[in-house]
Tab-separated table of C-alpha atoms and ligand atoms in Angstrom:
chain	number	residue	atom	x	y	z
A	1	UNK	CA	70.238	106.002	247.350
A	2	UNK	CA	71.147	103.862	250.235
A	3	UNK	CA	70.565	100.220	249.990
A	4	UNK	CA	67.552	98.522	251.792
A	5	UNK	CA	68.504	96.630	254.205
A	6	UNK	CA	65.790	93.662	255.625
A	7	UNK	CA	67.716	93.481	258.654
A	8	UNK	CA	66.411	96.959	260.264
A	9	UNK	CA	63.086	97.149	258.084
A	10	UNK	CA	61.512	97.965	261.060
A	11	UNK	CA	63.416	100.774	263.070
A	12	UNK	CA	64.335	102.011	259.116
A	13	UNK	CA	60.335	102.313	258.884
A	14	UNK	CA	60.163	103.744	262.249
A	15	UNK	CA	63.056	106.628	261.372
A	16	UNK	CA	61.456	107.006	258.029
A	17	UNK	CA	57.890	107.705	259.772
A	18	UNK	CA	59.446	109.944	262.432
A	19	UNK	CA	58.001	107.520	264.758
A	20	UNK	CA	59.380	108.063	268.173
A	21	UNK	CA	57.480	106.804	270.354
A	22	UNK	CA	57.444	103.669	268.194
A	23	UNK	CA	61.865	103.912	268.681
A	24	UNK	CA	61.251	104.388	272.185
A	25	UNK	CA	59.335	100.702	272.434
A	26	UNK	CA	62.463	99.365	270.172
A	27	UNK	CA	64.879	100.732	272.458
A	28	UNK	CA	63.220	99.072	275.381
A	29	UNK	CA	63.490	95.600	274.262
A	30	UNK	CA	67.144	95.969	274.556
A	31	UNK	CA	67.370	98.115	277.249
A	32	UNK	CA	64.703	96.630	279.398
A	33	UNK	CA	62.779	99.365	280.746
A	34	UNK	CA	61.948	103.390	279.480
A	35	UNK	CA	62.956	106.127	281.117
A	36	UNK	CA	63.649	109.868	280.054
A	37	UNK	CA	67.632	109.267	279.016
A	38	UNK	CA	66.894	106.280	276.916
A	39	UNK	CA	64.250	108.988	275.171
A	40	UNK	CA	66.924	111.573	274.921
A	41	UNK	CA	69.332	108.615	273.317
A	42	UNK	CA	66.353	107.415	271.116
A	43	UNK	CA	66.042	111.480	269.858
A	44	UNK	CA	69.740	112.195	269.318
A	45	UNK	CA	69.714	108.937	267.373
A	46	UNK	CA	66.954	109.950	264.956
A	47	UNK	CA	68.020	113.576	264.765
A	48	UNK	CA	71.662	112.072	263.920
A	49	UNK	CA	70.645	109.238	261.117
A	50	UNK	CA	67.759	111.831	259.809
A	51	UNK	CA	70.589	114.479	259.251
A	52	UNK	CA	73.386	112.598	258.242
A	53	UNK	CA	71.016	110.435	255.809
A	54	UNK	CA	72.257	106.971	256.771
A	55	UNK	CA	71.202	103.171	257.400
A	56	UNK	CA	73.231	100.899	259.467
A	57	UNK	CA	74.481	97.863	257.881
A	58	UNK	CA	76.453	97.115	260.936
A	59	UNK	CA	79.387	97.002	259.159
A	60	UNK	CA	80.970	100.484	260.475
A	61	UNK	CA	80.195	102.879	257.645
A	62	UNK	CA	78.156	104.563	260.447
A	63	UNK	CA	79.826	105.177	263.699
A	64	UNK	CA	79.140	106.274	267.015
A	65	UNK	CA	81.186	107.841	269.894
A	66	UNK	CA	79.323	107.921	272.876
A	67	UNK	CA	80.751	109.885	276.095
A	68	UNK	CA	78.467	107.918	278.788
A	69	UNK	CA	77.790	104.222	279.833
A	70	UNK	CA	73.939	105.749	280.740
A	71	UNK	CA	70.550	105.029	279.445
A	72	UNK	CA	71.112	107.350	277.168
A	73	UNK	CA	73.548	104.799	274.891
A	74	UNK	CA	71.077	102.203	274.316
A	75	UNK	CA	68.443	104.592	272.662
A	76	UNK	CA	72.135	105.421	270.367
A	77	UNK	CA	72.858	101.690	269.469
A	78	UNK	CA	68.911	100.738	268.870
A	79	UNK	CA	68.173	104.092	266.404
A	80	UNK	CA	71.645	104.499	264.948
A	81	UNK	CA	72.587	100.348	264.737
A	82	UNK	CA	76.230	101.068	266.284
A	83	UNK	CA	76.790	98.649	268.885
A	84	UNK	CA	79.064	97.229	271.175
A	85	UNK	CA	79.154	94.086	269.579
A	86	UNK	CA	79.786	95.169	265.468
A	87	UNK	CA	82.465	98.073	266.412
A	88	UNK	CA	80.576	100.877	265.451
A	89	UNK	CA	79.736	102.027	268.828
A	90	UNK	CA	83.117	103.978	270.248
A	91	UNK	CA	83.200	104.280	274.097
A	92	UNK	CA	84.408	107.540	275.792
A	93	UNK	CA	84.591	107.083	279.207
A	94	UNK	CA	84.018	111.121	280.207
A	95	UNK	CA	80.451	110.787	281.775
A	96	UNK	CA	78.509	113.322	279.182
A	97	UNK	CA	75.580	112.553	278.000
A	98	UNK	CA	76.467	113.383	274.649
A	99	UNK	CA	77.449	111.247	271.208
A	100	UNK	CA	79.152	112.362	268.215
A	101	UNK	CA	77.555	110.815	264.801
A	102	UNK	CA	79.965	110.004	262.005
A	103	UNK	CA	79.537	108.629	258.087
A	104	UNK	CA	82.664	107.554	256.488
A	105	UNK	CA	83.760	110.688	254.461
A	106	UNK	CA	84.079	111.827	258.763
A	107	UNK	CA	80.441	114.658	257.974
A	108	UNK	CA	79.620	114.174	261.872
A	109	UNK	CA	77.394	115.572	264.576
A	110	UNK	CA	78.076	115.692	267.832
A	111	UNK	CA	74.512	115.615	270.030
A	112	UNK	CA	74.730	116.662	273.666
A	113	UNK	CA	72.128	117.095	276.402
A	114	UNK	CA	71.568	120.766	276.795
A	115	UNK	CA	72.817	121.056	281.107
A	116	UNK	CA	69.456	123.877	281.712
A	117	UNK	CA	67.085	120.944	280.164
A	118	UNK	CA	68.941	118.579	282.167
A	119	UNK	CA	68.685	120.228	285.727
A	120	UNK	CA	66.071	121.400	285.122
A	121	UNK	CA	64.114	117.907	284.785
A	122	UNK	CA	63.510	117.279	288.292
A	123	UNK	CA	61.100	120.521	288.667
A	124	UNK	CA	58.958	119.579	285.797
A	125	UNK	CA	58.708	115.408	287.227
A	126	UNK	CA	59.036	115.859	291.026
A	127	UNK	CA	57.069	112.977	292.047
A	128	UNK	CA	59.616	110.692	289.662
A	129	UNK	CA	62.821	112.078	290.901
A	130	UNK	CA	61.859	111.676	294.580
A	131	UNK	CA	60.940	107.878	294.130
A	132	UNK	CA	63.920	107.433	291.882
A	133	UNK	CA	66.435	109.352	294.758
A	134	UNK	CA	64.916	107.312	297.359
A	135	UNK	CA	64.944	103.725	295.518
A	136	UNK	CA	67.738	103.709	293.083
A	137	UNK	CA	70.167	107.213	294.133
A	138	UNK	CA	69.902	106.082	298.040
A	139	UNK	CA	69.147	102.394	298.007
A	140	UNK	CA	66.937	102.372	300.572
A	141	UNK	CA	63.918	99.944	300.757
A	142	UNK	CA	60.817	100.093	298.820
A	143	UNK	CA	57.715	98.630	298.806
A	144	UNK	CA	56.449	96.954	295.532
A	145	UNK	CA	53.778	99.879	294.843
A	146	UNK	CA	56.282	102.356	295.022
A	147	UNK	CA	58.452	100.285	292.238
A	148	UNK	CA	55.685	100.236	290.187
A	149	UNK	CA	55.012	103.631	290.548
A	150	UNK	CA	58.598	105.050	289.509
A	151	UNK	CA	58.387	102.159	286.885
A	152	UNK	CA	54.497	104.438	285.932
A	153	UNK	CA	56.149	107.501	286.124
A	154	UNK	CA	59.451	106.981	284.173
A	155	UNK	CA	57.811	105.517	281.464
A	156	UNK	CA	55.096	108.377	281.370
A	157	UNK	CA	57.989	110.807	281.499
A	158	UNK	CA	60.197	109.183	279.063
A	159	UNK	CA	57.364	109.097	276.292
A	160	UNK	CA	56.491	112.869	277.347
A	161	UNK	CA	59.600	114.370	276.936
A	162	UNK	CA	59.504	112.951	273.342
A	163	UNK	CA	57.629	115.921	272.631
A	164	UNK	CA	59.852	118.539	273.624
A	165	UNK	CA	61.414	120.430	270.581
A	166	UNK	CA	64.883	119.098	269.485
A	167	UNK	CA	66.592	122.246	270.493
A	168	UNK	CA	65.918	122.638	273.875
A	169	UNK	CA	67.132	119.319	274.898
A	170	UNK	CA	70.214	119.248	273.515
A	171	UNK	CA	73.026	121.204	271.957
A	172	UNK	CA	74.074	120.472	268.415
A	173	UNK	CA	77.310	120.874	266.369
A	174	UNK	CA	78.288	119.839	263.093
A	175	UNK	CA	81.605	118.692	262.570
A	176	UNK	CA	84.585	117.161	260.286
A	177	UNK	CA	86.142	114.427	262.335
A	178	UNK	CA	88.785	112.600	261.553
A	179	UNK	CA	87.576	108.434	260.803
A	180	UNK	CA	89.056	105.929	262.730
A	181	UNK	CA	89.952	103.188	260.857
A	182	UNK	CA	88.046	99.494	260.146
A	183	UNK	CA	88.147	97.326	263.190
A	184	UNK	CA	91.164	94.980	262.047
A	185	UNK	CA	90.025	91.284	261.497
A	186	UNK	CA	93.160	89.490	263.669
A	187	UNK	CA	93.780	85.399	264.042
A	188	UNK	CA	93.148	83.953	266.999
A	189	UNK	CA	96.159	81.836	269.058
A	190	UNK	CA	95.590	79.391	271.809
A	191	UNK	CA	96.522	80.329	275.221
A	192	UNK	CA	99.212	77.502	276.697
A	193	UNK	CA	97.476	77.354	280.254
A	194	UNK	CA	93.377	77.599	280.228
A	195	UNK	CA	93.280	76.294	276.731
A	196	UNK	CA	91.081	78.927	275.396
A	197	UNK	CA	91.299	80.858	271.806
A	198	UNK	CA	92.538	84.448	271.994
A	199	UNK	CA	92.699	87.394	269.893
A	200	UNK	CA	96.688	87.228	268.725
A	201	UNK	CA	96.958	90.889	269.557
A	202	UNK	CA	95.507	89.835	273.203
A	203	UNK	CA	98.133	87.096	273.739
A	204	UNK	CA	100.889	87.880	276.026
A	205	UNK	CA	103.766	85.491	275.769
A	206	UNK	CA	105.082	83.379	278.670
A	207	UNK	CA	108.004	80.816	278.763
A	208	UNK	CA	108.077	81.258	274.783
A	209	UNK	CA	104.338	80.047	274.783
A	210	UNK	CA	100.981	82.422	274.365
A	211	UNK	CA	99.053	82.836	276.970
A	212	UNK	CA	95.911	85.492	277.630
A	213	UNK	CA	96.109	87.886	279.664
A	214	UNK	CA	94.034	86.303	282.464
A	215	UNK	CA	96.645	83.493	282.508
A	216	UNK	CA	99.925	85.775	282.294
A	217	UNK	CA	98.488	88.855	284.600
A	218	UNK	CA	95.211	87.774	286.074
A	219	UNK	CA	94.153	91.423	285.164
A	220	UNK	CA	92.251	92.766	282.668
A	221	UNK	CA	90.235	96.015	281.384
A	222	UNK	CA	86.614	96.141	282.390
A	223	UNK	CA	83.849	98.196	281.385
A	224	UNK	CA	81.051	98.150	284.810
A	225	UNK	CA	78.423	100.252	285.980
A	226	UNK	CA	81.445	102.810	286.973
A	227	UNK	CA	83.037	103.305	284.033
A	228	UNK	CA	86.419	101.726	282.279
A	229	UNK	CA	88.816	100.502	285.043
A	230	UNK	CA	91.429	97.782	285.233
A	231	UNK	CA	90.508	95.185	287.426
A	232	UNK	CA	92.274	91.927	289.075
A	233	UNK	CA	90.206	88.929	287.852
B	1	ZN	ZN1	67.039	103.564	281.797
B	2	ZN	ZN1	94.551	81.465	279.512
């Protein structure tokens, strides 16, 4: 039996329910509007906890790998509970829509958005994809009605294509994988020139003194809109 846990009553009620439209409404609180990849996030989520039989505690005993920085990833972190912030969400920087789903013992599925669904999308919600190529794809000006109206239509799409069976939209393997292990806990040093506490495994060391890397290189990793990329700060 897994243990309750208060924290998640509510998505844990939702999952239990098979409520997905009422997931869909969580997901959008974090990710702040709903379109059709947060829904395909929201189902590989449900379909991967539902399987796999597990409750987040956010404390990594359920992870997930996800191989896009899309909408898709926030329906993951809402339904699954692996997130950026308690280490449980891994980031592959390949630009799939697709997640792998792992418990401890490494019993995993990996969930992946089935490329004839995909393209085909367009033809079933052609009045969506043309607002969304003009405004979002292209750039090009809008007037407020027409915002509203892809804001409508996504949202009317996204709760839609809740309803299409599990199989068509994606492609599903189970798998053995191997674990990675527990985030490590590390101290934190203080860098020599800004002052500020780093990670020790951060620090870089300058004139015999720790410094961050900011301060030593004034470079850094950076996860944007385009991916992972090391940037100049
Ligand atoms: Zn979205
Ligand atoms: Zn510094």
């Amino acid at each position: 039996m897994e243990m309750e846990n208060p924290i998640r009553k509510e998505i844990e009620a939702l999952v239990e329910a098979g409520n997905l439209r009422g997931l869909l409404d969580k997901a959008g609180e974090l990710h702040g509007h709903l379109c059709n990849y947060l829904s395909y996030g929201v189902i590989a989520g449900y379909v991967a906890v539902r399987e796999l039989g597990v409750k987040s505690t956010g404390m990594e005993k359920v992870i997930a790998i996800v191989e896009t920085n899309n909408c898709f990833s926030d329906g993951i972190q809402m339904v699954t509970g692996c997130s950026f912030g308690n280490n449980a969400l891994i980031y592959r920087d390949f630009g799939k829509t697709a997640v792998t789903v792992a418990k401890r013992d490494g019993t995993a599925m990996r969930i992946a958005l089935d490329p004839d669904f995909e393209d085909s999308r367009e033809k079933d919600y052609p009045e969506a994809y043309e607002l969304w190529n003009k405004i979002v794809a292209r750039r090009e000006k809008a007037t407020q009605e027409e915002h509203k109206r892809l804001m409508k239509l996504f949202e009317k799409m996204s709760i839609n294509e809740l309803n299409k069976p599990v199989d068509k939209i994606f492609r599903i393997k189970r798998m053995k994988i191997a674990m990675p292990e527990y985030a490590p806990i590390f101290a934190s040093v203080r860098c020599s020139i800004c002052g500020e506490n780093i990670m020790e495994t951060k620090a870089r060391v300058k004139d015999g003194k720790p410094v961050c890397r900011d301060c030593a290189e004034g470079a850094h990793y950076v996860l944007d809109g385009s991916g992972i990329s090391a940037k100049d700060t």
